[in-house]
């Protein structure tokens, strides 16, 4: 298979004089372990963290400012997108439009609505989902147990993801880890539970069954566990954010060259440990301004889940 248009491949085949001489070499750049784009330099990681900071702060602004009666377009203004290049269009959808990958509209948010947010800037994407309610009493009878039955098991999987990922771990191990959390749960997982990120939102994923792809220093990776409910009333939930892996040499280089970035990373790690109870390995560097923060009741944004 080739990703390029056929007319380009045909011209190359004609020039080569042998159709078999034109082969797919995408792996040179995009293989999830050995591809040239899989491992980032300190300078490139700084660029990716910069974008991830803006993307995550935009979503945090929105989750903290949901109000019944405001339009989706008014809500996306709270993200304060400032002209940085996007890796995907802004996603906000509510009510019957959710969940989808739809852009924001003039639809007015109503109390009780499900809402999905996602902002992707070159280098990072943050996504969240929940209900525009203050607590479980605002939910319908069919999903009043939303947090207990759906969100808590999902969050436990995300915590396990954060605490397990590290250098030398394989994509197959990460895939199996998340699959273990699906037993007797009211949801399944769509797509891969993690992938490489760069200027494009999805470079490649080694998070697959039996994958022996190793996670290495210099990789920028998204937690991307997308739960699909068996019962539509549960809607969905999401805590997608990005991290990087860095060995001691790379960490020292980042701290020396980009002290402000390094300060943000250390503050995020302390927050995850001391507030959320999520303990990261030394080589795991969170790039999001709301790392691991999951607020199921969007009209009570100060309430978030914490690891046991």
PDB file of C-alpha atoms in Angstrom:
ATOM      1  CA  UNK A   1       0.000   0.000   0.000  1.00  0.00           C
ATOM      2  CA  UNK A   2       1.108   3.561  -0.688  1.00  0.00           C
ATOM      3  CA  UNK A   3      -0.138   6.736   1.001  1.00  0.00           C
ATOM      4  CA  UNK A   4       0.739   8.951  -1.979  1.00  0.00           C
ATOM      5  CA  UNK A   5      -1.626   9.562  -4.927  1.00  0.00           C
ATOM      6  CA  UNK A   6      -1.423   6.940  -7.659  1.00  0.00           C
ATOM      7  CA  UNK A   7      -0.379   9.407 -10.350  1.00  0.00           C
ATOM      8  CA  UNK A   8       2.772  10.212  -8.363  1.00  0.00           C
ATOM      9  CA  UNK A   9       3.564   6.549  -7.760  1.00  0.00           C
ATOM     10  CA  UNK A  10       2.961   5.763 -11.436  1.00  0.00           C
ATOM     11  CA  UNK A  11       5.333   8.541 -12.528  1.00  0.00           C
ATOM     12  CA  UNK A  12       8.016   7.185 -10.186  1.00  0.00           C
ATOM     13  CA  UNK A  13       7.476   3.654 -11.485  1.00  0.00           C
ATOM     14  CA  UNK A  14       7.821   4.844 -15.052  1.00  0.00           C
ATOM     15  CA  UNK A  15      10.998   6.760 -14.223  1.00  0.00           C
ATOM     16  CA  UNK A  16      12.476   3.783 -12.397  1.00  0.00           C
ATOM     17  CA  UNK A  17      11.650   1.437 -15.238  1.00  0.00           C
ATOM     18  CA  UNK A  18      10.576  -1.250 -12.782  1.00  0.00           C
ATOM     19  CA  UNK A  19       7.279  -1.079 -10.916  1.00  0.00           C
ATOM     20  CA  UNK A  20       8.713  -3.230  -8.131  1.00  0.00           C
ATOM     21  CA  UNK A  21      11.444  -0.662  -7.477  1.00  0.00           C
ATOM     22  CA  UNK A  22       8.908   1.789  -5.989  1.00  0.00           C
ATOM     23  CA  UNK A  23       8.099   0.670  -2.448  1.00  0.00           C
ATOM     24  CA  UNK A  24       6.508   2.171   0.627  1.00  0.00           C
ATOM     25  CA  UNK A  25       9.257   3.659   2.821  1.00  0.00           C
ATOM     26  CA  UNK A  26       6.988   5.481   5.266  1.00  0.00           C
ATOM     27  CA  UNK A  27       8.552   3.530   8.139  1.00  0.00           C
ATOM     28  CA  UNK A  28      11.781   5.491   7.662  1.00  0.00           C
ATOM     29  CA  UNK A  29       9.991   8.481   9.151  1.00  0.00           C
ATOM     30  CA  UNK A  30       6.960   7.134  10.998  1.00  0.00           C
ATOM     31  CA  UNK A  31       7.765   3.708  12.469  1.00  0.00           C
ATOM     32  CA  UNK A  32       6.655   3.913  16.129  1.00  0.00           C
ATOM     33  CA  UNK A  33      10.105   2.907  17.418  1.00  0.00           C
ATOM     34  CA  UNK A  34      12.744   3.399  14.718  1.00  0.00           C
ATOM     35  CA  UNK A  35      11.162   6.161  12.623  1.00  0.00           C
ATOM     36  CA  UNK A  36      13.113   9.413  12.371  1.00  0.00           C
ATOM     37  CA  UNK A  37      10.072  11.307  13.685  1.00  0.00           C
ATOM     38  CA  UNK A  38       9.579   9.029  16.694  1.00  0.00           C
ATOM     39  CA  UNK A  39      12.485  10.476  18.701  1.00  0.00           C
ATOM     40  CA  UNK A  40      12.627  14.214  19.424  1.00  0.00           C
ATOM     41  CA  UNK A  41      15.572  16.465  20.202  1.00  0.00           C
ATOM     42  CA  UNK A  42      15.438  18.765  23.244  1.00  0.00           C
ATOM     43  CA  UNK A  43      14.556  21.698  20.985  1.00  0.00           C
ATOM     44  CA  UNK A  44      11.712  19.806  19.341  1.00  0.00           C
ATOM     45  CA  UNK A  45      10.321  18.676  22.705  1.00  0.00           C
ATOM     46  CA  UNK A  46      10.301  22.311  23.804  1.00  0.00           C
ATOM     47  CA  UNK A  47       8.201  23.177  20.753  1.00  0.00           C
ATOM     48  CA  UNK A  48       5.787  20.323  21.482  1.00  0.00           C
ATOM     49  CA  UNK A  49       5.445  21.267  25.165  1.00  0.00           C
ATOM     50  CA  UNK A  50       4.722  24.859  24.150  1.00  0.00           C
ATOM     51  CA  UNK A  51       1.825  23.730  21.959  1.00  0.00           C
ATOM     52  CA  UNK A  52       0.552  21.226  24.510  1.00  0.00           C
ATOM     53  CA  UNK A  53       0.523  23.936  27.179  1.00  0.00           C
ATOM     54  CA  UNK A  54      -1.722  26.176  25.087  1.00  0.00           C
ATOM     55  CA  UNK A  55      -4.008  23.329  24.005  1.00  0.00           C
ATOM     56  CA  UNK A  56      -4.505  22.065  27.557  1.00  0.00           C
ATOM     57  CA  UNK A  57      -4.952  25.526  29.042  1.00  0.00           C
ATOM     58  CA  UNK A  58      -7.607  26.202  26.414  1.00  0.00           C
ATOM     59  CA  UNK A  59      -9.569  23.118  27.451  1.00  0.00           C
ATOM     60  CA  UNK A  60      -9.106  23.948  31.134  1.00  0.00           C
ATOM     61  CA  UNK A  61     -10.527  27.427  30.490  1.00  0.00           C
ATOM     62  CA  UNK A  62     -13.581  25.860  28.858  1.00  0.00           C
ATOM     63  CA  UNK A  63     -14.223  23.196  31.504  1.00  0.00           C
ATOM     64  CA  UNK A  64     -14.167  25.908  34.179  1.00  0.00           C
ATOM     65  CA  UNK A  65     -16.559  28.247  32.344  1.00  0.00           C
ATOM     66  CA  UNK A  66     -19.456  26.110  31.159  1.00  0.00           C
ATOM     67  CA  UNK A  67     -22.756  27.922  31.752  1.00  0.00           C
ATOM     68  CA  UNK A  68     -26.259  26.894  30.667  1.00  0.00           C
ATOM     69  CA  UNK A  69     -27.510  29.240  27.973  1.00  0.00           C
ATOM     70  CA  UNK A  70     -24.135  29.989  26.390  1.00  0.00           C
ATOM     71  CA  UNK A  71     -23.513  28.841  22.844  1.00  0.00           C
ATOM     72  CA  UNK A  72     -20.803  26.393  21.890  1.00  0.00           C
ATOM     73  CA  UNK A  73     -19.149  29.212  19.935  1.00  0.00           C
ATOM     74  CA  UNK A  74     -19.140  31.419  23.036  1.00  0.00           C
ATOM     75  CA  UNK A  75     -17.578  28.598  25.011  1.00  0.00           C
ATOM     76  CA  UNK A  76     -14.759  28.035  22.526  1.00  0.00           C
ATOM     77  CA  UNK A  77     -13.871  31.721  22.834  1.00  0.00           C
ATOM     78  CA  UNK A  78     -12.810  30.884  26.391  1.00  0.00           C
ATOM     79  CA  UNK A  79     -10.040  28.688  24.977  1.00  0.00           C
ATOM     80  CA  UNK A  80      -8.321  31.898  23.814  1.00  0.00           C
ATOM     81  CA  UNK A  81      -6.924  30.337  20.676  1.00  0.00           C
ATOM     82  CA  UNK A  82      -4.252  32.808  19.712  1.00  0.00           C
ATOM     83  CA  UNK A  83      -3.296  31.921  16.160  1.00  0.00           C
ATOM     84  CA  UNK A  84      -0.962  29.032  16.935  1.00  0.00           C
ATOM     85  CA  UNK A  85      -1.185  26.353  14.212  1.00  0.00           C
ATOM     86  CA  UNK A  86      -3.745  23.672  15.050  1.00  0.00           C
ATOM     87  CA  UNK A  87      -3.341  19.925  14.590  1.00  0.00           C
ATOM     88  CA  UNK A  88      -7.118  19.496  14.312  1.00  0.00           C
ATOM     89  CA  UNK A  89     -10.132  21.787  14.244  1.00  0.00           C
ATOM     90  CA  UNK A  90     -11.544  22.813  17.649  1.00  0.00           C
ATOM     91  CA  UNK A  91     -14.094  20.243  18.801  1.00  0.00           C
ATOM     92  CA  UNK A  92     -17.026  21.246  20.993  1.00  0.00           C
ATOM     93  CA  UNK A  93     -20.356  19.504  20.813  1.00  0.00           C
ATOM     94  CA  UNK A  94     -23.197  19.271  23.269  1.00  0.00           C
ATOM     95  CA  UNK A  95     -26.606  17.692  23.716  1.00  0.00           C
ATOM     96  CA  UNK A  96     -27.732  15.594  20.731  1.00  0.00           C
ATOM     97  CA  UNK A  97     -24.568  16.591  18.813  1.00  0.00           C
ATOM     98  CA  UNK A  98     -22.379  14.798  21.366  1.00  0.00           C
ATOM     99  CA  UNK A  99     -20.239  12.785  21.163  1.00  0.00           C
ATOM    100  CA  UNK A 100     -18.856  13.559  17.748  1.00  0.00           C
ATOM    101  CA  UNK A 101     -15.913  15.365  16.185  1.00  0.00           C
ATOM    102  CA  UNK A 102     -18.100  18.326  15.249  1.00  0.00           C
ATOM    103  CA  UNK A 103     -16.881  21.913  15.356  1.00  0.00           C
ATOM    104  CA  UNK A 104     -18.619  24.378  17.714  1.00  0.00           C
ATOM    105  CA  UNK A 105     -21.998  25.730  16.617  1.00  0.00           C
ATOM    106  CA  UNK A 106     -24.573  28.299  17.721  1.00  0.00           C
ATOM    107  CA  UNK A 107     -26.395  25.642  19.737  1.00  0.00           C
ATOM    108  CA  UNK A 108     -27.057  26.803  23.298  1.00  0.00           C
ATOM    109  CA  UNK A 109     -25.854  24.505  26.060  1.00  0.00           C
ATOM    110  CA  UNK A 110     -28.612  23.283  28.369  1.00  0.00           C
ATOM    111  CA  UNK A 111     -28.270  22.028  31.917  1.00  0.00           C
ATOM    112  CA  UNK A 112     -27.957  18.248  31.826  1.00  0.00           C
ATOM    113  CA  UNK A 113     -26.281  18.193  28.405  1.00  0.00           C
ATOM    114  CA  UNK A 114     -23.353  15.893  27.654  1.00  0.00           C
ATOM    115  CA  UNK A 115     -20.403  17.928  26.332  1.00  0.00           C
ATOM    116  CA  UNK A 116     -17.186  16.936  24.564  1.00  0.00           C
ATOM    117  CA  UNK A 117     -14.204  19.284  24.191  1.00  0.00           C
ATOM    118  CA  UNK A 118     -10.928  18.912  22.293  1.00  0.00           C
ATOM    119  CA  UNK A 119      -8.241  21.403  21.332  1.00  0.00           C
ATOM    120  CA  UNK A 120      -5.188  20.346  19.342  1.00  0.00           C
ATOM    121  CA  UNK A 121      -2.208  22.630  18.768  1.00  0.00           C
ATOM    122  CA  UNK A 122       1.003  21.571  17.040  1.00  0.00           C
ATOM    123  CA  UNK A 123       2.613  19.462  19.743  1.00  0.00           C
ATOM    124  CA  UNK A 124      -0.320  18.476  21.895  1.00  0.00           C
ATOM    125  CA  UNK A 125      -4.019  17.740  22.155  1.00  0.00           C
ATOM    126  CA  UNK A 126      -6.263  17.779  25.212  1.00  0.00           C
ATOM    127  CA  UNK A 127      -9.765  16.316  25.286  1.00  0.00           C
ATOM    128  CA  UNK A 128     -12.380  16.142  28.028  1.00  0.00           C
ATOM    129  CA  UNK A 129     -15.999  15.046  28.295  1.00  0.00           C
ATOM    130  CA  UNK A 130     -18.717  15.210  30.934  1.00  0.00           C
ATOM    131  CA  UNK A 131     -22.190  16.465  31.761  1.00  0.00           C
ATOM    132  CA  UNK A 132     -23.359  20.040  32.368  1.00  0.00           C
ATOM    133  CA  UNK A 133     -24.657  19.224  35.846  1.00  0.00           C
ATOM    134  CA  UNK A 134     -23.619  20.117  39.390  1.00  0.00           C
ATOM    135  CA  UNK A 135     -23.806  16.588  40.754  1.00  0.00           C
ATOM    136  CA  UNK A 136     -25.472  13.227  40.164  1.00  0.00           C
ATOM    137  CA  UNK A 137     -28.901  14.672  40.968  1.00  0.00           C
ATOM    138  CA  UNK A 138     -28.788  16.544  37.648  1.00  0.00           C
ATOM    139  CA  UNK A 139     -28.486  13.311  35.681  1.00  0.00           C
ATOM    140  CA  UNK A 140     -31.315  11.138  34.420  1.00  0.00           C
ATOM    141  CA  UNK A 141     -32.343   7.945  36.173  1.00  0.00           C
ATOM    142  CA  UNK A 142     -30.652   5.925  33.418  1.00  0.00           C
ATOM    143  CA  UNK A 143     -27.206   7.370  34.137  1.00  0.00           C
ATOM    144  CA  UNK A 144     -27.322   8.652  37.701  1.00  0.00           C
ATOM    145  CA  UNK A 145     -24.563   6.154  38.493  1.00  0.00           C
ATOM    146  CA  UNK A 146     -22.398   7.691  35.724  1.00  0.00           C
ATOM    147  CA  UNK A 147     -19.405   8.389  37.978  1.00  0.00           C
ATOM    148  CA  UNK A 148     -19.502   5.156  39.963  1.00  0.00           C
ATOM    149  CA  UNK A 149     -20.192   2.810  37.070  1.00  0.00           C
ATOM    150  CA  UNK A 150     -18.505   4.501  34.126  1.00  0.00           C
ATOM    151  CA  UNK A 151     -16.080   7.284  35.076  1.00  0.00           C
ATOM    152  CA  UNK A 152     -14.296   5.691  38.039  1.00  0.00           C
ATOM    153  CA  UNK A 153     -13.299   2.491  36.194  1.00  0.00           C
ATOM    154  CA  UNK A 154     -12.112   4.595  33.270  1.00  0.00           C
ATOM    155  CA  UNK A 155     -10.082   6.858  35.544  1.00  0.00           C
ATOM    156  CA  UNK A 156      -8.515   3.814  37.225  1.00  0.00           C
ATOM    157  CA  UNK A 157      -7.328   2.673  33.786  1.00  0.00           C
ATOM    158  CA  UNK A 158      -5.882   6.123  33.068  1.00  0.00           C
ATOM    159  CA  UNK A 159      -4.048   6.168  36.421  1.00  0.00           C
ATOM    160  CA  UNK A 160      -2.604   2.730  35.662  1.00  0.00           C
ATOM    161  CA  UNK A 161      -1.517   4.014  32.224  1.00  0.00           C
ATOM    162  CA  UNK A 162       0.301   6.987  33.794  1.00  0.00           C
ATOM    163  CA  UNK A 163       1.995   4.937  36.482  1.00  0.00           C
ATOM    164  CA  UNK A 164       3.089   2.132  34.131  1.00  0.00           C
ATOM    165  CA  UNK A 165       4.354   3.980  31.080  1.00  0.00           C
ATOM    166  CA  UNK A 166       8.111   4.468  30.863  1.00  0.00           C
ATOM    167  CA  UNK A 167      11.226   3.714  28.872  1.00  0.00           C
ATOM    168  CA  UNK A 168      11.537   0.085  27.832  1.00  0.00           C
ATOM    169  CA  UNK A 169       7.837  -0.686  28.281  1.00  0.00           C
ATOM    170  CA  UNK A 170       6.360  -2.142  25.099  1.00  0.00           C
ATOM    171  CA  UNK A 171       3.248  -1.022  23.275  1.00  0.00           C
ATOM    172  CA  UNK A 172       1.832  -4.518  23.737  1.00  0.00           C
ATOM    173  CA  UNK A 173       2.237  -4.261  27.511  1.00  0.00           C
ATOM    174  CA  UNK A 174       0.374  -0.939  27.550  1.00  0.00           C
ATOM    175  CA  UNK A 175      -2.386  -2.352  25.355  1.00  0.00           C
ATOM    176  CA  UNK A 176      -2.831  -5.389  27.607  1.00  0.00           C
ATOM    177  CA  UNK A 177      -2.816  -3.173  30.689  1.00  0.00           C
ATOM    178  CA  UNK A 178      -5.824  -1.226  29.463  1.00  0.00           C
ATOM    179  CA  UNK A 179      -7.626  -4.344  28.234  1.00  0.00           C
ATOM    180  CA  UNK A 180      -7.441  -5.740  31.778  1.00  0.00           C
ATOM    181  CA  UNK A 181      -9.546  -2.808  32.932  1.00  0.00           C
ATOM    182  CA  UNK A 182     -12.349  -3.694  30.501  1.00  0.00           C
ATOM    183  CA  UNK A 183     -13.439  -6.913  32.211  1.00  0.00           C
ATOM    184  CA  UNK A 184     -17.081  -6.642  33.316  1.00  0.00           C
ATOM    185  CA  UNK A 185     -17.165  -2.914  32.502  1.00  0.00           C
ATOM    186  CA  UNK A 186     -19.967  -1.068  30.673  1.00  0.00           C
ATOM    187  CA  UNK A 187     -17.668   0.164  27.914  1.00  0.00           C
ATOM    188  CA  UNK A 188     -15.106  -0.874  25.345  1.00  0.00           C
ATOM    189  CA  UNK A 189     -12.112   1.059  24.037  1.00  0.00           C
ATOM    190  CA  UNK A 190     -11.984   2.623  20.579  1.00  0.00           C
ATOM    191  CA  UNK A 191      -8.737   2.907  18.614  1.00  0.00           C
ATOM    192  CA  UNK A 192      -5.347   2.495  20.344  1.00  0.00           C
ATOM    193  CA  UNK A 193      -4.946   3.520  24.022  1.00  0.00           C
ATOM    194  CA  UNK A 194      -1.930   5.673  23.156  1.00  0.00           C
ATOM    195  CA  UNK A 195       0.045   7.012  20.212  1.00  0.00           C
ATOM    196  CA  UNK A 196       2.979   9.196  19.211  1.00  0.00           C
ATOM    197  CA  UNK A 197       2.253  12.885  18.675  1.00  0.00           C
ATOM    198  CA  UNK A 198       4.186  15.612  16.878  1.00  0.00           C
ATOM    199  CA  UNK A 199       3.120  18.549  14.738  1.00  0.00           C
ATOM    200  CA  UNK A 200       0.431  16.181  13.474  1.00  0.00           C
ATOM    201  CA  UNK A 201      -2.032  14.846  16.037  1.00  0.00           C
ATOM    202  CA  UNK A 202      -1.252  11.166  15.401  1.00  0.00           C
ATOM    203  CA  UNK A 203       2.086  10.023  13.989  1.00  0.00           C
ATOM    204  CA  UNK A 204       1.846   6.270  14.635  1.00  0.00           C
ATOM    205  CA  UNK A 205       0.904   3.902  17.439  1.00  0.00           C
ATOM    206  CA  UNK A 206       2.762   0.941  18.846  1.00  0.00           C
ATOM    207  CA  UNK A 207      -0.009   0.471  21.431  1.00  0.00           C
ATOM    208  CA  UNK A 208      -1.451  -2.647  19.846  1.00  0.00           C
ATOM    209  CA  UNK A 209      -1.955  -6.346  20.646  1.00  0.00           C
ATOM    210  CA  UNK A 210       1.337  -8.262  20.882  1.00  0.00           C
ATOM    211  CA  UNK A 211       3.318  -5.176  19.858  1.00  0.00           C
ATOM    212  CA  UNK A 212       6.997  -5.414  20.788  1.00  0.00           C
ATOM    213  CA  UNK A 213       7.567  -1.729  20.010  1.00  0.00           C
ATOM    214  CA  UNK A 214       9.576  -0.245  22.888  1.00  0.00           C
ATOM    215  CA  UNK A 215       8.927   3.195  24.321  1.00  0.00           C
ATOM    216  CA  UNK A 216      12.121   5.233  24.262  1.00  0.00           C
ATOM    217  CA  UNK A 217      13.625   8.455  25.544  1.00  0.00           C
ATOM    218  CA  UNK A 218      12.668  11.397  23.339  1.00  0.00           C
ATOM    219  CA  UNK A 219       9.198  10.132  22.436  1.00  0.00           C
ATOM    220  CA  UNK A 220       6.156  12.408  22.775  1.00  0.00           C
ATOM    221  CA  UNK A 221       3.100  10.267  23.557  1.00  0.00           C
ATOM    222  CA  UNK A 222      -0.620  10.799  24.039  1.00  0.00           C
ATOM    223  CA  UNK A 223      -2.775   9.005  26.569  1.00  0.00           C
ATOM    224  CA  UNK A 224      -5.740   8.325  24.283  1.00  0.00           C
ATOM    225  CA  UNK A 225      -8.102   5.911  26.015  1.00  0.00           C
ATOM    226  CA  UNK A 226     -11.509   6.482  24.376  1.00  0.00           C
ATOM    227  CA  UNK A 227     -14.359   4.634  26.125  1.00  0.00           C
ATOM    228  CA  UNK A 228     -17.380   3.609  24.074  1.00  0.00           C
ATOM    229  CA  UNK A 229     -20.410   2.908  26.304  1.00  0.00           C
ATOM    230  CA  UNK A 230     -22.609  -0.139  25.941  1.00  0.00           C
ATOM    231  CA  UNK A 231     -25.524   2.025  27.087  1.00  0.00           C
ATOM    232  CA  UNK A 232     -25.908   5.339  25.231  1.00  0.00           C
ATOM    233  CA  UNK A 233     -27.046   7.140  28.388  1.00  0.00           C
ATOM    234  CA  UNK A 234     -23.522   6.977  29.806  1.00  0.00           C
ATOM    235  CA  UNK A 235     -22.252   9.176  26.925  1.00  0.00           C
ATOM    236  CA  UNK A 236     -18.462   9.016  27.375  1.00  0.00           C
ATOM    237  CA  UNK A 237     -15.587  10.455  29.388  1.00  0.00           C
ATOM    238  CA  UNK A 238     -12.057  11.440  28.462  1.00  0.00           C
ATOM    239  CA  UNK A 239      -8.763  12.514  30.008  1.00  0.00           C
ATOM    240  CA  UNK A 240      -6.571  12.668  26.875  1.00  0.00           C
ATOM    241  CA  UNK A 241      -3.271  14.503  27.346  1.00  0.00           C
ATOM    242  CA  UNK A 242       0.376  14.224  26.352  1.00  0.00           C
ATOM    243  CA  UNK A 243       3.651  13.273  28.003  1.00  0.00           C
ATOM    244  CA  UNK A 244       7.242  12.842  26.909  1.00  0.00           C
ATOM    245  CA  UNK A 245       9.808  10.269  27.944  1.00  0.00           C
ATOM    246  CA  UNK A 246      13.291  11.521  28.814  1.00  0.00           C
ATOM    247  CA  UNK A 247      16.330   9.762  30.221  1.00  0.00           C
ATOM    248  CA  UNK A 248      18.652  11.547  32.642  1.00  0.00           C
ATOM    249  CA  UNK A 249      20.775  13.074  29.865  1.00  0.00           C
ATOM    250  CA  UNK A 250      17.737  14.453  28.077  1.00  0.00           C
ATOM    251  CA  UNK A 251      16.184  15.722  31.313  1.00  0.00           C
ATOM    252  CA  UNK A 252      19.376  17.593  32.171  1.00  0.00           C
ATOM    253  CA  UNK A 253      19.472  19.097  28.678  1.00  0.00           C
ATOM    254  CA  UNK A 254      15.855  20.279  28.941  1.00  0.00           C
ATOM    255  CA  UNK A 255      16.355  21.742  32.417  1.00  0.00           C
ATOM    256  CA  UNK A 256      19.450  23.648  31.298  1.00  0.00           C
ATOM    257  CA  UNK A 257      18.138  24.969  27.978  1.00  0.00           C
ATOM    258  CA  UNK A 258      14.464  25.570  28.869  1.00  0.00           C
ATOM    259  CA  UNK A 259      14.144  26.403  32.573  1.00  0.00           C
ATOM    260  CA  UNK A 260      10.595  27.789  32.299  1.00  0.00           C
ATOM    261  CA  UNK A 261       9.400  24.655  30.550  1.00  0.00           C
ATOM    262  CA  UNK A 262      11.203  22.515  33.115  1.00  0.00           C
ATOM    263  CA  UNK A 263       9.532  24.435  35.926  1.00  0.00           C
ATOM    264  CA  UNK A 264       6.094  23.748  34.451  1.00  0.00           C
ATOM    265  CA  UNK A 265       6.863  20.052  34.114  1.00  0.00           C
ATOM    266  CA  UNK A 266       8.032  19.747  37.723  1.00  0.00           C
ATOM    267  CA  UNK A 267       4.964  21.639  38.994  1.00  0.00           C
ATOM    268  CA  UNK A 268       2.708  19.266  37.039  1.00  0.00           C
ATOM    269  CA  UNK A 269       4.448  16.200  38.462  1.00  0.00           C
ATOM    270  CA  UNK A 270       4.042  17.529  42.016  1.00  0.00           C
ATOM    271  CA  UNK A 271       0.373  18.272  41.364  1.00  0.00           C
ATOM    272  CA  UNK A 272      -0.252  14.792  40.000  1.00  0.00           C
ATOM    273  CA  UNK A 273       1.504  13.197  42.985  1.00  0.00           C
ATOM    274  CA  UNK A 274       0.314  15.411  45.835  1.00  0.00           C
ATOM    275  CA  UNK A 275      -3.209  16.334  44.686  1.00  0.00           C
ATOM    276  CA  UNK A 276      -4.337  13.533  42.362  1.00  0.00           C
ATOM    277  CA  UNK A 277      -2.297  10.694  43.889  1.00  0.00           C
ATOM    278  CA  UNK A 278      -0.763   9.714  40.526  1.00  0.00           C
ATOM    279  CA  UNK A 279       2.925   8.789  40.783  1.00  0.00           C
ATOM    280  CA  UNK A 280       4.943   9.057  37.598  1.00  0.00           C
ATOM    281  CA  UNK A 281       8.280   7.450  36.852  1.00  0.00           C
ATOM    282  CA  UNK A 282      11.230   9.839  36.800  1.00  0.00           C
ATOM    283  CA  UNK A 283      11.428   9.754  33.002  1.00  0.00           C
ATOM    284  CA  UNK A 284       7.761  10.678  32.449  1.00  0.00           C
ATOM    285  CA  UNK A 285       7.274  14.407  31.748  1.00  0.00           C
ATOM    286  CA  UNK A 286       3.654  15.677  31.681  1.00  0.00           C
ATOM    287  CA  UNK A 287       3.064  18.317  28.991  1.00  0.00           C
ATOM    288  CA  UNK A 288      -0.525  19.252  29.905  1.00  0.00           C
ATOM    289  CA  UNK A 289      -1.578  22.062  32.229  1.00  0.00           C
ATOM    290  CA  UNK A 290      -4.388  19.843  33.555  1.00  0.00           C
ATOM    291  CA  UNK A 291      -2.623  16.468  33.711  1.00  0.00           C
ATOM    292  CA  UNK A 292      -4.928  13.692  34.857  1.00  0.00           C
ATOM    293  CA  UNK A 293      -7.684  16.158  35.815  1.00  0.00           C
ATOM    294  CA  UNK A 294     -11.104  14.629  35.119  1.00  0.00           C
ATOM    295  CA  UNK A 295     -14.201  16.666  36.042  1.00  0.00           C
ATOM    296  CA  UNK A 296     -17.353  14.652  35.316  1.00  0.00           C
ATOM    297  CA  UNK A 297     -19.755  17.355  36.580  1.00  0.00           C
ATOM    298  CA  UNK A 298     -18.924  20.410  34.480  1.00  0.00           C
ATOM    299  CA  UNK A 299     -21.021  22.842  36.522  1.00  0.00           C
ATOM    300  CA  UNK A 300     -18.866  21.861  39.526  1.00  0.00           C
ATOM    301  CA  UNK A 301     -15.429  22.189  37.894  1.00  0.00           C
ATOM    302  CA  UNK A 302     -13.658  22.215  41.273  1.00  0.00           C
ATOM    303  CA  UNK A 303     -14.619  18.550  41.722  1.00  0.00           C
ATOM    304  CA  UNK A 304     -12.277  16.061  40.071  1.00  0.00           C
ATOM    305  CA  UNK A 305     -11.355  12.430  40.544  1.00  0.00           C
ATOM    306  CA  UNK A 306      -8.396  11.378  42.629  1.00  0.00           C
ATOM    307  CA  UNK A 307      -6.513   8.086  42.671  1.00  0.00           C
ATOM    308  CA  UNK A 308      -7.086   5.933  45.737  1.00  0.00           C
TER     309      UNK A 308
END
